[in-house]
Every structure is written in C-alpha cells, then in structure tokens.
PDB file of C-alpha atoms in Angstrom:
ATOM      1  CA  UNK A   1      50.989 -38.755  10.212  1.00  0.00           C
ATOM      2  CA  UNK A   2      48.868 -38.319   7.394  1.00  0.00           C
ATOM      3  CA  UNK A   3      49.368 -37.553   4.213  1.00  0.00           C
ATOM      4  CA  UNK A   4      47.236 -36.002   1.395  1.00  0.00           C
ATOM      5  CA  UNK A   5      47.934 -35.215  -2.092  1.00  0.00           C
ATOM      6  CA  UNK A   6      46.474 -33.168  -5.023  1.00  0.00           C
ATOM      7  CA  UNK A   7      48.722 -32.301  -8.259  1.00  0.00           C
ATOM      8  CA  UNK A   8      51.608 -30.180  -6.843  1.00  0.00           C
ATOM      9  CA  UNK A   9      49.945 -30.051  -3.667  1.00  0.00           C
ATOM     10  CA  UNK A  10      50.706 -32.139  -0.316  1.00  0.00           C
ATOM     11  CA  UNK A  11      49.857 -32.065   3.212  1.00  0.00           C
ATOM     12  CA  UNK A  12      50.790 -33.686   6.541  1.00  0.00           C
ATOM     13  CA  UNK A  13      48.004 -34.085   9.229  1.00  0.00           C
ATOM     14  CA  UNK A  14      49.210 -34.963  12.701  1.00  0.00           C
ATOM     15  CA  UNK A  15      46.683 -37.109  14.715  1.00  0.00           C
ATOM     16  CA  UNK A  16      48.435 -35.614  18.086  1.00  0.00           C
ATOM     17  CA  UNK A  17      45.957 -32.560  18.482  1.00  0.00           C
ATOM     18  CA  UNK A  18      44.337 -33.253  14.544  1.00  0.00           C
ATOM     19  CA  UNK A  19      46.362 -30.431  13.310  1.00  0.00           C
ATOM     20  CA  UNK A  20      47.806 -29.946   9.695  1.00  0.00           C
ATOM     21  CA  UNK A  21      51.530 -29.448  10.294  1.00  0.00           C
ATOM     22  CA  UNK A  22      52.527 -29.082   6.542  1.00  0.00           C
ATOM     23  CA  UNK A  23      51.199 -28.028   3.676  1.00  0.00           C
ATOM     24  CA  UNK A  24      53.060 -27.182   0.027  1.00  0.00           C
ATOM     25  CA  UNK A  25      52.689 -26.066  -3.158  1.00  0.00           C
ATOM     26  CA  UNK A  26      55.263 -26.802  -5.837  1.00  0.00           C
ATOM     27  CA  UNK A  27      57.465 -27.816  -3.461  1.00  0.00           C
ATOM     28  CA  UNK A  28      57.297 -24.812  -1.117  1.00  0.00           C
ATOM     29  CA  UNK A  29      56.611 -25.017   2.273  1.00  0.00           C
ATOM     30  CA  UNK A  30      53.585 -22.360   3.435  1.00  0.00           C
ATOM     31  CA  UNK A  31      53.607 -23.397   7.146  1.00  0.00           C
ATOM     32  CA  UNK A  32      56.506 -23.062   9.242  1.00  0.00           C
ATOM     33  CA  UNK A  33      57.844 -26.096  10.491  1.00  0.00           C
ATOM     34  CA  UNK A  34      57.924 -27.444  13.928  1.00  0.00           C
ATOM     35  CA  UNK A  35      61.366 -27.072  15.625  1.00  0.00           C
ATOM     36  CA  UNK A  36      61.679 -29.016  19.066  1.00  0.00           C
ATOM     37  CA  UNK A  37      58.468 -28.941  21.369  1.00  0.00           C
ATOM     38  CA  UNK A  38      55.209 -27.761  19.226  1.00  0.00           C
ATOM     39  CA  UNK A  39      54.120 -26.860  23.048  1.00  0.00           C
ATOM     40  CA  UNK A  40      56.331 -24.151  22.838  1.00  0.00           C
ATOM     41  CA  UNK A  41      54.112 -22.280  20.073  1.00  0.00           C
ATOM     42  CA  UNK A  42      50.829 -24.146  19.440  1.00  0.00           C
ATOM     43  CA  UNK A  43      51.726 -24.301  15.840  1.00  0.00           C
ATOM     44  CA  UNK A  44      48.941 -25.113  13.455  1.00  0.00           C
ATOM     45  CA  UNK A  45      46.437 -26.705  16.826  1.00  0.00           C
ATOM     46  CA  UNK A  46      42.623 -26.569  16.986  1.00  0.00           C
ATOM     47  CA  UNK A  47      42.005 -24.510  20.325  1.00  0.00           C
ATOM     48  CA  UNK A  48      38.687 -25.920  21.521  1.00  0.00           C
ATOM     49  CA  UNK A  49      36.663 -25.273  23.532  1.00  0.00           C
ATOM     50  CA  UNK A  50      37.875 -22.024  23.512  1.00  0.00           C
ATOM     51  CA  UNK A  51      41.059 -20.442  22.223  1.00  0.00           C
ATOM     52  CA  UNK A  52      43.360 -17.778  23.798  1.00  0.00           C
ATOM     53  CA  UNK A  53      43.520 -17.690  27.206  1.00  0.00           C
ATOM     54  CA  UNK A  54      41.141 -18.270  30.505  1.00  0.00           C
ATOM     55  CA  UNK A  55      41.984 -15.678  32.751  1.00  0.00           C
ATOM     56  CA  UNK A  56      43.477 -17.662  36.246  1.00  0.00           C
ATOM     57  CA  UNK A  57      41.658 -20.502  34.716  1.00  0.00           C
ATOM     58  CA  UNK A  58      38.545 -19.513  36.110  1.00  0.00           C
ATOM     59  CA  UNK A  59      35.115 -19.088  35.304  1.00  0.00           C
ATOM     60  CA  UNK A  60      31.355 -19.827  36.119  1.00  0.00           C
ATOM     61  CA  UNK A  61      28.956 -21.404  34.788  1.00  0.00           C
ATOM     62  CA  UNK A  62      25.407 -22.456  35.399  1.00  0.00           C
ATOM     63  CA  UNK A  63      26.032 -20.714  38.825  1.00  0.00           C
ATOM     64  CA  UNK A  64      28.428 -23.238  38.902  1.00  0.00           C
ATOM     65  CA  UNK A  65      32.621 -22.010  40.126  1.00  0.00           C
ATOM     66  CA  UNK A  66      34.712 -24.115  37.158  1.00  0.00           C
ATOM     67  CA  UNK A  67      38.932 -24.500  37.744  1.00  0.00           C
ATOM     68  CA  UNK A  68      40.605 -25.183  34.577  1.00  0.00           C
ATOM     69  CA  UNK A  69      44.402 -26.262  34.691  1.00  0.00           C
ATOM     70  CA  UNK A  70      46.578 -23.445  34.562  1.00  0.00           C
ATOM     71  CA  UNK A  71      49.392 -24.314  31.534  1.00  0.00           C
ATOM     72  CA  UNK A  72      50.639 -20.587  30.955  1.00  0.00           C
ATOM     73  CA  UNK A  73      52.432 -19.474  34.668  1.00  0.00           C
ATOM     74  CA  UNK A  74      53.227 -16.549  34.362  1.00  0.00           C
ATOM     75  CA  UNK A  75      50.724 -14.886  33.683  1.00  0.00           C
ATOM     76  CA  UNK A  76      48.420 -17.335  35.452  1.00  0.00           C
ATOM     77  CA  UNK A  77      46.384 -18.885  32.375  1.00  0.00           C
ATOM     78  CA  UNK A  78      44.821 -21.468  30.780  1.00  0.00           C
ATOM     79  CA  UNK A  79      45.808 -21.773  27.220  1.00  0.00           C
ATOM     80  CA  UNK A  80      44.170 -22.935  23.885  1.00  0.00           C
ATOM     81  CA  UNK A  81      41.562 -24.809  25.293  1.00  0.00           C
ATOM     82  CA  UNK A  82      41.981 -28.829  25.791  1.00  0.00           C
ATOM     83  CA  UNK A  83      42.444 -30.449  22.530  1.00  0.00           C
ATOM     84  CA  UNK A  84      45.773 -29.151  21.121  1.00  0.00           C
ATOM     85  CA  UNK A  85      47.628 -32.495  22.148  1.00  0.00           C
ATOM     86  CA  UNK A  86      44.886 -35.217  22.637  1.00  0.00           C
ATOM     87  CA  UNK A  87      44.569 -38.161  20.441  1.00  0.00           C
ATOM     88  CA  UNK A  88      42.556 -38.185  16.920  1.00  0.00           C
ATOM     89  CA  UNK A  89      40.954 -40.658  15.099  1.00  0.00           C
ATOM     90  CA  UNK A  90      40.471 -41.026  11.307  1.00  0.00           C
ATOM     91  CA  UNK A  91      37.082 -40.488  10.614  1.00  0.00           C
ATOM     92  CA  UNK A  92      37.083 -40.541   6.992  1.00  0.00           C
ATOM     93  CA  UNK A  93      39.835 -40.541   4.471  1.00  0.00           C
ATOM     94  CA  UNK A  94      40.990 -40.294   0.863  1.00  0.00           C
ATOM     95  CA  UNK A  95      44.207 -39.301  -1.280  1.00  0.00           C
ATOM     96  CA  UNK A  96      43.680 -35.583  -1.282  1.00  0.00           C
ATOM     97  CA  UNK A  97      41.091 -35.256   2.017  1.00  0.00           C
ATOM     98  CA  UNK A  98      40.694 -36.679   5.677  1.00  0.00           C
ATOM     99  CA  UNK A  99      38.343 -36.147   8.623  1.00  0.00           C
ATOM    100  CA  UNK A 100      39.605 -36.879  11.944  1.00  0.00           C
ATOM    101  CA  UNK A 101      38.135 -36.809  15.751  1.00  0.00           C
ATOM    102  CA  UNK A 102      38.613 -36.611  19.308  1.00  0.00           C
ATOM    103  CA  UNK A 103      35.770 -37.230  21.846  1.00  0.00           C
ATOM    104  CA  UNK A 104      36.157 -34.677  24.941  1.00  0.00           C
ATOM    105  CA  UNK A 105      34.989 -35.848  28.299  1.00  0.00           C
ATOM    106  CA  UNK A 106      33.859 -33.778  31.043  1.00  0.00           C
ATOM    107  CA  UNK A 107      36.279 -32.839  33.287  1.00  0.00           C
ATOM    108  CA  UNK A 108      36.180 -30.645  36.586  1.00  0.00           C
ATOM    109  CA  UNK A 109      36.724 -27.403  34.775  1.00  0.00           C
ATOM    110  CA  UNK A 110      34.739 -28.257  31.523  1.00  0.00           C
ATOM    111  CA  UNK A 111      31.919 -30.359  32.725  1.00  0.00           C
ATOM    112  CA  UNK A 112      30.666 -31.307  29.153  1.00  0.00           C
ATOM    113  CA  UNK A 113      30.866 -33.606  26.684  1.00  0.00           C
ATOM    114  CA  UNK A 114      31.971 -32.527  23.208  1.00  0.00           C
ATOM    115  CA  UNK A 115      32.923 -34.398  20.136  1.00  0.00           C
ATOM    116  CA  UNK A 116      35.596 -32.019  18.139  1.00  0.00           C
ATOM    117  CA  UNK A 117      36.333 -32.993  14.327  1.00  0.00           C
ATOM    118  CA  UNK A 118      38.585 -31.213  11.429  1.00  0.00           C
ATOM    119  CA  UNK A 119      38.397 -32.034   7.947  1.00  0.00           C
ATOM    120  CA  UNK A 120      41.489 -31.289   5.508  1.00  0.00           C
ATOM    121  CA  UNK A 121      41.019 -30.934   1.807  1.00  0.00           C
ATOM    122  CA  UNK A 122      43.016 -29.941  -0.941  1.00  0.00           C
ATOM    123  CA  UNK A 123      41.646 -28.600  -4.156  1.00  0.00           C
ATOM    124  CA  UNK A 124      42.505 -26.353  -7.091  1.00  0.00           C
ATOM    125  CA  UNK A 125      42.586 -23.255  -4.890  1.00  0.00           C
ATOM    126  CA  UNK A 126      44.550 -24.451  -1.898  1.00  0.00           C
ATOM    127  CA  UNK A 127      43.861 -25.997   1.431  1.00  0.00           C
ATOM    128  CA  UNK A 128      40.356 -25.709   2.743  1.00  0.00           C
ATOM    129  CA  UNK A 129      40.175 -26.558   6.468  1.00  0.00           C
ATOM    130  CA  UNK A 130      37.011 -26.766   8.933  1.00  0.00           C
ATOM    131  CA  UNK A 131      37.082 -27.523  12.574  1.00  0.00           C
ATOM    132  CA  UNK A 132      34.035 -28.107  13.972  1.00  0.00           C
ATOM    133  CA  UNK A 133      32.732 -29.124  18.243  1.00  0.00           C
ATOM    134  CA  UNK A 134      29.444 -30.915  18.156  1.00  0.00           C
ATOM    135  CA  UNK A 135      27.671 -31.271  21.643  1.00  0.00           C
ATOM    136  CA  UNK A 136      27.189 -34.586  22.691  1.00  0.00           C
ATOM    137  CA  UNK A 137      26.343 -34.478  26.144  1.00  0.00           C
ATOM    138  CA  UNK A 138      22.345 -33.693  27.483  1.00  0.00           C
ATOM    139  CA  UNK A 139      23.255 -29.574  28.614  1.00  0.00           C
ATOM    140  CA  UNK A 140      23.629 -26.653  26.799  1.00  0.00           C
ATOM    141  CA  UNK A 141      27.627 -26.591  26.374  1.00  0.00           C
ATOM    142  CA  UNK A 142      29.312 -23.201  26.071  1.00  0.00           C
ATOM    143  CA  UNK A 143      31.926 -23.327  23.441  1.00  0.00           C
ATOM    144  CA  UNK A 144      34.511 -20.863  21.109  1.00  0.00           C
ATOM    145  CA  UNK A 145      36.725 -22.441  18.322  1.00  0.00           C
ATOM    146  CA  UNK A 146      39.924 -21.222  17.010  1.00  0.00           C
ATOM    147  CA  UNK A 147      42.730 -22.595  14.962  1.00  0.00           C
ATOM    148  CA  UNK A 148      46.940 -21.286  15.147  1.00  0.00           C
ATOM    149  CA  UNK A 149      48.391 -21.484  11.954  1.00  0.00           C
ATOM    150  CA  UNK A 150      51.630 -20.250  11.324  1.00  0.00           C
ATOM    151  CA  UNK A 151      52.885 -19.154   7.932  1.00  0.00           C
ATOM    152  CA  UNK A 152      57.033 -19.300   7.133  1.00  0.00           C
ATOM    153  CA  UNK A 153      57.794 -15.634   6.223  1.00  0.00           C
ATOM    154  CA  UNK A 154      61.049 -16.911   4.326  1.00  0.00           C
ATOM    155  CA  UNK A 155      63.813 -14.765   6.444  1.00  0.00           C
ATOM    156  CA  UNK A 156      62.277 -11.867   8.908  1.00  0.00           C
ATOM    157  CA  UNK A 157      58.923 -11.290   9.586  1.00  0.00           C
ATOM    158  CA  UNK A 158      59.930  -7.394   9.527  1.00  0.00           C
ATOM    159  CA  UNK A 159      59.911  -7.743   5.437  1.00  0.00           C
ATOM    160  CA  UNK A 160      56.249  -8.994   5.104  1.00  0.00           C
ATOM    161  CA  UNK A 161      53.000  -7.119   4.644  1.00  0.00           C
ATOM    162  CA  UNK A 162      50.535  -7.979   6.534  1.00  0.00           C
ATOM    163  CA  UNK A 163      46.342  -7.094   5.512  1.00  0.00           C
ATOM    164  CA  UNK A 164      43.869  -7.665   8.370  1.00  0.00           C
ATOM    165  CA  UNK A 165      40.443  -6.158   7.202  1.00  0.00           C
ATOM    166  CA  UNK A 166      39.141  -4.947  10.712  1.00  0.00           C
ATOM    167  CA  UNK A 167      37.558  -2.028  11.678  1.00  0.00           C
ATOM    168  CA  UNK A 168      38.701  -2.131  15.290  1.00  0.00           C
ATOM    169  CA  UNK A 169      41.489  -3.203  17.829  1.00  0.00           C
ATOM    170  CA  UNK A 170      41.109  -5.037  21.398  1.00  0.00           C
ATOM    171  CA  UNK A 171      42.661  -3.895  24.335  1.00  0.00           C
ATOM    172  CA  UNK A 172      43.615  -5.900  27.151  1.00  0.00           C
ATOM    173  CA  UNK A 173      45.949  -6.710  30.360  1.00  0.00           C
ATOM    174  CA  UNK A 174      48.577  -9.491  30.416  1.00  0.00           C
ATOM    175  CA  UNK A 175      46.159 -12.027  30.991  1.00  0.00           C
ATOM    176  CA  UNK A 176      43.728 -10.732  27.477  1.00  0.00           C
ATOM    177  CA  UNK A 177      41.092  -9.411  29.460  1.00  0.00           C
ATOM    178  CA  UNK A 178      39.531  -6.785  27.604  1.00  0.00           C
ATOM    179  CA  UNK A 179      39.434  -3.335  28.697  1.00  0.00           C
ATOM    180  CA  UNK A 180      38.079  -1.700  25.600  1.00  0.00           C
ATOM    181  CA  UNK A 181      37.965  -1.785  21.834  1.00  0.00           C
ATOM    182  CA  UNK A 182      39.390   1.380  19.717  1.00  0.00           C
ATOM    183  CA  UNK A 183      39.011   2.104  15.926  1.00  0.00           C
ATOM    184  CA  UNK A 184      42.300   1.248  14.044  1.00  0.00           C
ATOM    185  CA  UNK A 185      41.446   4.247  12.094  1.00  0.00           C
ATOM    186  CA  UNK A 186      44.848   6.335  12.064  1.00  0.00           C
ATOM    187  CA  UNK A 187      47.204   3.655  14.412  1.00  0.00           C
ATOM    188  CA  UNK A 188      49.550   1.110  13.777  1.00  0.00           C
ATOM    189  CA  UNK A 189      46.844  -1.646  14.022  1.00  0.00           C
ATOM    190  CA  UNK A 190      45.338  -0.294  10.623  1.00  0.00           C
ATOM    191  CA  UNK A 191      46.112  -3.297   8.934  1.00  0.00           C
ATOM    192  CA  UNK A 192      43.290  -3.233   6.137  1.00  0.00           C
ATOM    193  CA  UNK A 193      45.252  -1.734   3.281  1.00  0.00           C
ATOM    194  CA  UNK A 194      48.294  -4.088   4.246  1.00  0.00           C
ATOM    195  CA  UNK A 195      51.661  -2.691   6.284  1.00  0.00           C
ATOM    196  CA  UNK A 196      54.750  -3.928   6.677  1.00  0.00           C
ATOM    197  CA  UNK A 197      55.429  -5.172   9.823  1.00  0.00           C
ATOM    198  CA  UNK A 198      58.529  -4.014  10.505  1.00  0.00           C
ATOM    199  CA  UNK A 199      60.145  -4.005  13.955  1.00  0.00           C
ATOM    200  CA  UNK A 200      56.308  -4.229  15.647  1.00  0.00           C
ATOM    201  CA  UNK A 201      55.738  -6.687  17.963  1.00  0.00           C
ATOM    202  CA  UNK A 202      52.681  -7.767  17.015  1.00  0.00           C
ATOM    203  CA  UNK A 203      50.509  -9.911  19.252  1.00  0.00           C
ATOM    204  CA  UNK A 204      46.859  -8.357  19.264  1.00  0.00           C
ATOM    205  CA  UNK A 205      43.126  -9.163  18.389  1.00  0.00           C
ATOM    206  CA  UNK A 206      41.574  -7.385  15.986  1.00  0.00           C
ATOM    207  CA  UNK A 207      37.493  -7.518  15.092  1.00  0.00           C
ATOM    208  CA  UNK A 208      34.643  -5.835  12.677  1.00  0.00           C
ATOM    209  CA  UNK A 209      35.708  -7.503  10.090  1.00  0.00           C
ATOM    210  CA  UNK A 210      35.074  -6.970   6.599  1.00  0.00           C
ATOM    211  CA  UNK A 211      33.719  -9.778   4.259  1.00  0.00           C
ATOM    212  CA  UNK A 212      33.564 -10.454   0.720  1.00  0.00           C
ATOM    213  CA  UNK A 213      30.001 -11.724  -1.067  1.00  0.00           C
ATOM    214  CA  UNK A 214      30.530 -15.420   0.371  1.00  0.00           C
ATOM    215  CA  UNK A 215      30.848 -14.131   3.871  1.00  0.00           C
ATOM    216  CA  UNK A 216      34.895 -14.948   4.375  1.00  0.00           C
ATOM    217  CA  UNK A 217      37.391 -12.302   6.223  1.00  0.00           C
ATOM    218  CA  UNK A 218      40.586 -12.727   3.632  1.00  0.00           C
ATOM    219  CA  UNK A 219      43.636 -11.895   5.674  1.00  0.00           C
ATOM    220  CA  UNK A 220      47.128 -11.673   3.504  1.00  0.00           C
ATOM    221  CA  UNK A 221      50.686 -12.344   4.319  1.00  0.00           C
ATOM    222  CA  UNK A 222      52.869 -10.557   1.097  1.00  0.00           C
ATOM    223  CA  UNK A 223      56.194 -11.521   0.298  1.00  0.00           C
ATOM    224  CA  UNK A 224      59.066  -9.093  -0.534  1.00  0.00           C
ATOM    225  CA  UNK A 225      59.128 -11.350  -3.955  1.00  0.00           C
ATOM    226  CA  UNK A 226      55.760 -10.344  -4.680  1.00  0.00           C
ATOM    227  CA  UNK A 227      54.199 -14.073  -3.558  1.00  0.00           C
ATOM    228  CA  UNK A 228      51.280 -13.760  -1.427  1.00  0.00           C
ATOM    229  CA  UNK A 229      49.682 -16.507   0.491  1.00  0.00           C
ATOM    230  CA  UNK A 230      45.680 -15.211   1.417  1.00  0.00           C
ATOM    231  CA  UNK A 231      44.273 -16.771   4.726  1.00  0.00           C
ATOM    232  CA  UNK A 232      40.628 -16.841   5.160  1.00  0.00           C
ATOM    233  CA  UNK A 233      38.241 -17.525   7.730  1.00  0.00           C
ATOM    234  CA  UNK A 234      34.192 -18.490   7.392  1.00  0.00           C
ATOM    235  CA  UNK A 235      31.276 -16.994   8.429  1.00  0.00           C
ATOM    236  CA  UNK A 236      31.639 -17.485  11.975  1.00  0.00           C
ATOM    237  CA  UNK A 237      34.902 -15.680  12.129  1.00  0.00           C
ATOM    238  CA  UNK A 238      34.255 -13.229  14.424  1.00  0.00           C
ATOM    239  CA  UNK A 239      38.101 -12.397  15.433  1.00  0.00           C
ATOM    240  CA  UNK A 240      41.444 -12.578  13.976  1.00  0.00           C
ATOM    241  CA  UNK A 241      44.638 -12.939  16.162  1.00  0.00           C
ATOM    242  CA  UNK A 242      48.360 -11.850  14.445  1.00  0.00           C
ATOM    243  CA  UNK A 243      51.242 -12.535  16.811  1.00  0.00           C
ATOM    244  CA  UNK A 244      54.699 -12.032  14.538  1.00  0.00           C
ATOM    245  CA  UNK A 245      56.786 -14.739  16.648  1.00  0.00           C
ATOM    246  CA  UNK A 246      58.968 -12.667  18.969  1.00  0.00           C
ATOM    247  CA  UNK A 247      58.732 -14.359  21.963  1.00  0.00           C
ATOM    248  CA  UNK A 248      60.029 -17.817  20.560  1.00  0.00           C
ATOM    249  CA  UNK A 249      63.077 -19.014  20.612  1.00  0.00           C
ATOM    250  CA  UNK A 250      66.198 -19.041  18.624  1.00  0.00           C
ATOM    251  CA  UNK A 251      65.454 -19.994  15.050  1.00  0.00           C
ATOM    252  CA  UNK A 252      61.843 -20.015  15.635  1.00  0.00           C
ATOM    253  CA  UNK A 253      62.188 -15.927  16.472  1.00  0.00           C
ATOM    254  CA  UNK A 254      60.582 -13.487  14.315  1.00  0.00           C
ATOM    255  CA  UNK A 255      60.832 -16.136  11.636  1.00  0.00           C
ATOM    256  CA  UNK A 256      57.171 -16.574  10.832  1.00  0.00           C
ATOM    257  CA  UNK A 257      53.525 -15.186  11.953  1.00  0.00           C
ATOM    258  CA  UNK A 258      50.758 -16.749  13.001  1.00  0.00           C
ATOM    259  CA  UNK A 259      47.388 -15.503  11.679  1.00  0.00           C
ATOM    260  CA  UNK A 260      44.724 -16.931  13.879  1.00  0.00           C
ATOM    261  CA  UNK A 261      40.458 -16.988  12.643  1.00  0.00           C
ATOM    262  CA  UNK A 262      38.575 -17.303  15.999  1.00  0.00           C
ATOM    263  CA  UNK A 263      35.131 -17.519  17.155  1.00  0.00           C
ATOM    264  CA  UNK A 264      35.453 -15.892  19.922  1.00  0.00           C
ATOM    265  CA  UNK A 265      37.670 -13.385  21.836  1.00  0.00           C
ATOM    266  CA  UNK A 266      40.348 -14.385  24.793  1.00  0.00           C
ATOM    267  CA  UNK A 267      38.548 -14.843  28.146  1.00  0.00           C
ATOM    268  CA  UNK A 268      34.987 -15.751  26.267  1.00  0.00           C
ATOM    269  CA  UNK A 269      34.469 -18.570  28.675  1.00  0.00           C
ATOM    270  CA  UNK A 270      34.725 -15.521  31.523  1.00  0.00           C
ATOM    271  CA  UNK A 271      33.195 -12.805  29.476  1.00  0.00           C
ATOM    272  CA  UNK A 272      30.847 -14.981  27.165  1.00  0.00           C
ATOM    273  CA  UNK A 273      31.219 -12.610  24.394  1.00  0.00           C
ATOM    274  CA  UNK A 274      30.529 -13.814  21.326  1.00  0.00           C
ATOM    275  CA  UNK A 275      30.555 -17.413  23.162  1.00  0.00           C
ATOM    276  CA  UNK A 276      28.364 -20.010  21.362  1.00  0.00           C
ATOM    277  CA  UNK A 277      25.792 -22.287  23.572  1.00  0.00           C
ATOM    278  CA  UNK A 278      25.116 -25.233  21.927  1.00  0.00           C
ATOM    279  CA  UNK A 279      21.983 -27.100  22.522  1.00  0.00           C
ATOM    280  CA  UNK A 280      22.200 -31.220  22.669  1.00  0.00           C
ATOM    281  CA  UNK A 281      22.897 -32.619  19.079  1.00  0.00           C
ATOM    282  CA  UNK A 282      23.865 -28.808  17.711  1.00  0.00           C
ATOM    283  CA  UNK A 283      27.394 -27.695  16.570  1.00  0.00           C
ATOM    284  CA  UNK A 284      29.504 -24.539  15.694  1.00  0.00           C
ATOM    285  CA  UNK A 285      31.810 -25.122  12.461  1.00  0.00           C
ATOM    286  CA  UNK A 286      34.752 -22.611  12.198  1.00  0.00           C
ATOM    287  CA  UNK A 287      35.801 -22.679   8.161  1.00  0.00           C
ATOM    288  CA  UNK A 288      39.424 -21.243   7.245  1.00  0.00           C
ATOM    289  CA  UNK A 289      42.218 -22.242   4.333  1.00  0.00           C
ATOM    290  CA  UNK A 290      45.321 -21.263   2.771  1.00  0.00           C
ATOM    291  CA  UNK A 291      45.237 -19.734  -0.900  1.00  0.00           C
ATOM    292  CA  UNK A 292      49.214 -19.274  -1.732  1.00  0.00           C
ATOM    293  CA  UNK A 293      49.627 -16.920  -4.895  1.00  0.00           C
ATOM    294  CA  UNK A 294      51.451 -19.607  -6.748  1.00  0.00           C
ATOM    295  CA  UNK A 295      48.706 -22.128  -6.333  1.00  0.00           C
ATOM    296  CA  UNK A 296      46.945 -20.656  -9.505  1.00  0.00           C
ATOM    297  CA  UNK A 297      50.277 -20.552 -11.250  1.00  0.00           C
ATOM    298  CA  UNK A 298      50.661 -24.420 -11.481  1.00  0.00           C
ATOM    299  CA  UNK A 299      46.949 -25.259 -11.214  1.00  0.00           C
ATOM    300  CA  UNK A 300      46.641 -24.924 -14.954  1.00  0.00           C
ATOM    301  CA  UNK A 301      49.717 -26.987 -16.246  1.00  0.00           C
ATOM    302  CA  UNK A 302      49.577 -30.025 -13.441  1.00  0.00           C
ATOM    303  CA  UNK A 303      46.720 -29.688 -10.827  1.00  0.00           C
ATOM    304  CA  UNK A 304      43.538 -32.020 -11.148  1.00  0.00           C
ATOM    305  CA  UNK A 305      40.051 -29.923 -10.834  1.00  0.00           C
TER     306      UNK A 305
END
C-alpha cells in the first residue's frame, strides 16, 4: 500500500489492481471502505480494456472469434475487463503523487499487448486521478477505459442527491446490451438538476453529457448536511455509470454509490461503440477526481498550494 499526503489530505493506493482505496480530507473518509472480498464490488478498480460487461464473453475481432473468461455466471459475463486484480508497479513516486503500471499480455480472448498506468495526485482541490492503456504491441488494439469508485454516503444512500448532467438514458437486457437510448427528459433518470435517490435502485448508464469550459462532466453526490463531494470525468468521458449498492451484502447494502466515468458503453468490445483503436505507440487517457466540499474549507488555514 501506498500512501500519499498533502496538508489535511491522504490517500492509500493499492498495487493489487493500481486502485486508490482511500482517500480523506480532514479526517473524513470520501470512499467507502473495503469490507471482506473487494471482488465482491470492484470498489475503486481500473476496468481495462474495457469496463462493464462482455456479453457471454464473446466477441470478434479482425474476423477473428475471441472467448474471454466468463467471471459474472449468472448472467453469463465477462466483467471489468482484466486488470482489476493484477499486479502494479511503481512507476514514479513522491509524498503527495505516484504513478504505477501493469504490462498486459495477450491472451486468447485479448490477443494484444497493452501497457495500463494510473497516476494519483493530490492538490489544493482534491484528488486528481488519470488512468491511461498505451498500445505496445505491433496491431491496432481495440480498447475502452473505465474506473469504479465508490463514495461512503454516511448512513443510506436513499438520503443523498445525486446530479448526473446527461441528456439521455441506455437501455439494455441483463447482460447490458443495448436496446435503445431514451431522453431523460420527464423520467426518473433526469438526474441533471440533482434528485434524491430515494428507494430507486439505481444501476443504469447514462450519456450526452454536458461539460463545463475545460471539457469535464461534473457529477455530484449531496449530503443531507449540506457537504457535497463533486466527481468529474475528462474529455474522453463519454458515459457515466450510477449503481446505488443494492445488490451487496450486509453492511455494504445501500450504504454507498458508485459513480463510474467511462469511455465507452457495456458490450463496446461487441458493439464497438464509442470503442477506441489504438495504433502502435498511441494511447487513450481517461481523467477523473474527487472535489469534496470541505476540501476548500481547510485548504486556506493548512493545505500547501
């Protein structure tokens, strides 16, 4: 485990799957911790090569029929792409920001090889994050990025609002294929002035995303105490993923919600939607961070510029 410090702010970076699995302001927590197995929630993992799901595992390629291992049974799946538990390195490192990497070799269902890094840094407006897949190998290499961070909602996610600013909902089977795409306009899914979530079961997809002048989607997770902790995602954030916890386990249940920046949709490997084809030497970067409210509260009396 790594550690990284900035005036009242620390981190934890786990080399299992190069993920940040802590990260604090003032001494409160913003991600939700791990209880038992992280397996049993992805919390906080880089999904590369592609993130969601891979419909039966299946896909072509080239003209090529590709098997990836099924991990999600039922409904038949393969889940979060190949990273999420492999070995990093430390790349580059220093009290407040670290690098680390994981070289991907081909296998039978992902024939290419990819080198996959994430950088952590913490400055005076929270935690800026990048995870990036660089193609190392001599083919064009298909390839969607995601990341599955999950913020503590301090008691029931029911008592949080929630601010997605997307124009439009996917709709899809068990297995995330995509049937269609509808206009939040008027629904539940309108999530772009913020709503509470309630007693929703949220686990959906949302896209046409609004951006500010820099080109980031801000997504929001508000706090009945009036706290707010702002997720963002770069330019390449094409798609943003809420799921509100439900399906977890005893005190993991509906006791946080993950807001996910991706890339790319589920199935993009099938589908190639929005997939990225990288070129020999080329590479997709996927920025995102963590603003909490708070952070501007004790940057002034204690936190280094």
């Amino acid at each position: 485990m790594i550690s990284l410090h900035h005036g009242t702010q620390t981190a934890e970076v786990d080399l299992c799957g190069g993920r940040v699995v802590s990260y604090s302001v003032a001494g409160r927590e913003v991600l939700a911790a791990e209880t038992g197995s992280p397996r049993s929630s992805y919390r906080s993992s880089l999904l590369a090569p592609w993130p969601n799901r891979v419909a039966g595992g299946r896909w072509t390629w080239d003209g090529e029929e590709l098997a990836l291992p099924v991990n999600e049974d039922p409904p038949g799946t393969s889940l979060h792409g190949l990273v999420a538990f492999a070995p990093f390195d430390v790349v580059s490192r220093l009290d407040r920001e670290v690098r680390v990497g994981h070289d991907l070799e081909p296998s039978p269902g992902y024939p290419f090889l990819l080198r996959v890094e994430a950088s952590y840094r913490l400055d005076a407006d929270g935690l800026h994050c990048t995870v990036e897949a660089l193609a190392t190998g001599d083919r064009p290499t298909p390839v969607a990025l995601g990341v599955h961070p999950y913020l503590l909602t301090r008691g029931p996610v029911d008592e949080v609002v929630l601010t997605i600013p997307a124009e439009q909902v996917l709709q899809g089977d068990e297995r995330w294929e995509e049937t269609g795409r509808t206009s939040v306009a008027g629904t539940a899914d309108d999530y772009r002035q913020g709503r509470r979530v309630g007693a929703r079961e949220v686990d959906g997809c949302w896209t046409e995303l609004a951006r500010d002048d820099g080109g980031r989607v801000r997504c929001e997770v508000r706090f009945p105490d009036g706290d707010e902790v702002e997720l963002w995602g770069g330019s390449t954030t094409r798609y943003v993923v809420a799921f509100t916890s439900h399906t977890l386990p005893g005190d993991l249940h509906r006791a946080s919600i993950a807001v996910e920046p991706n890339t790319a949709p589920a199935n993009a490997l099938r589908s190639a939607t929005d997939l990225d084809v990288l070129a020999p030497g080329r590479r997709l970067v996927l920025e995102w961070g963590l603003r909490p409210s708070w952070v501007s509260a004790v940057r002034g009396r204690s936190d280094p510029e």
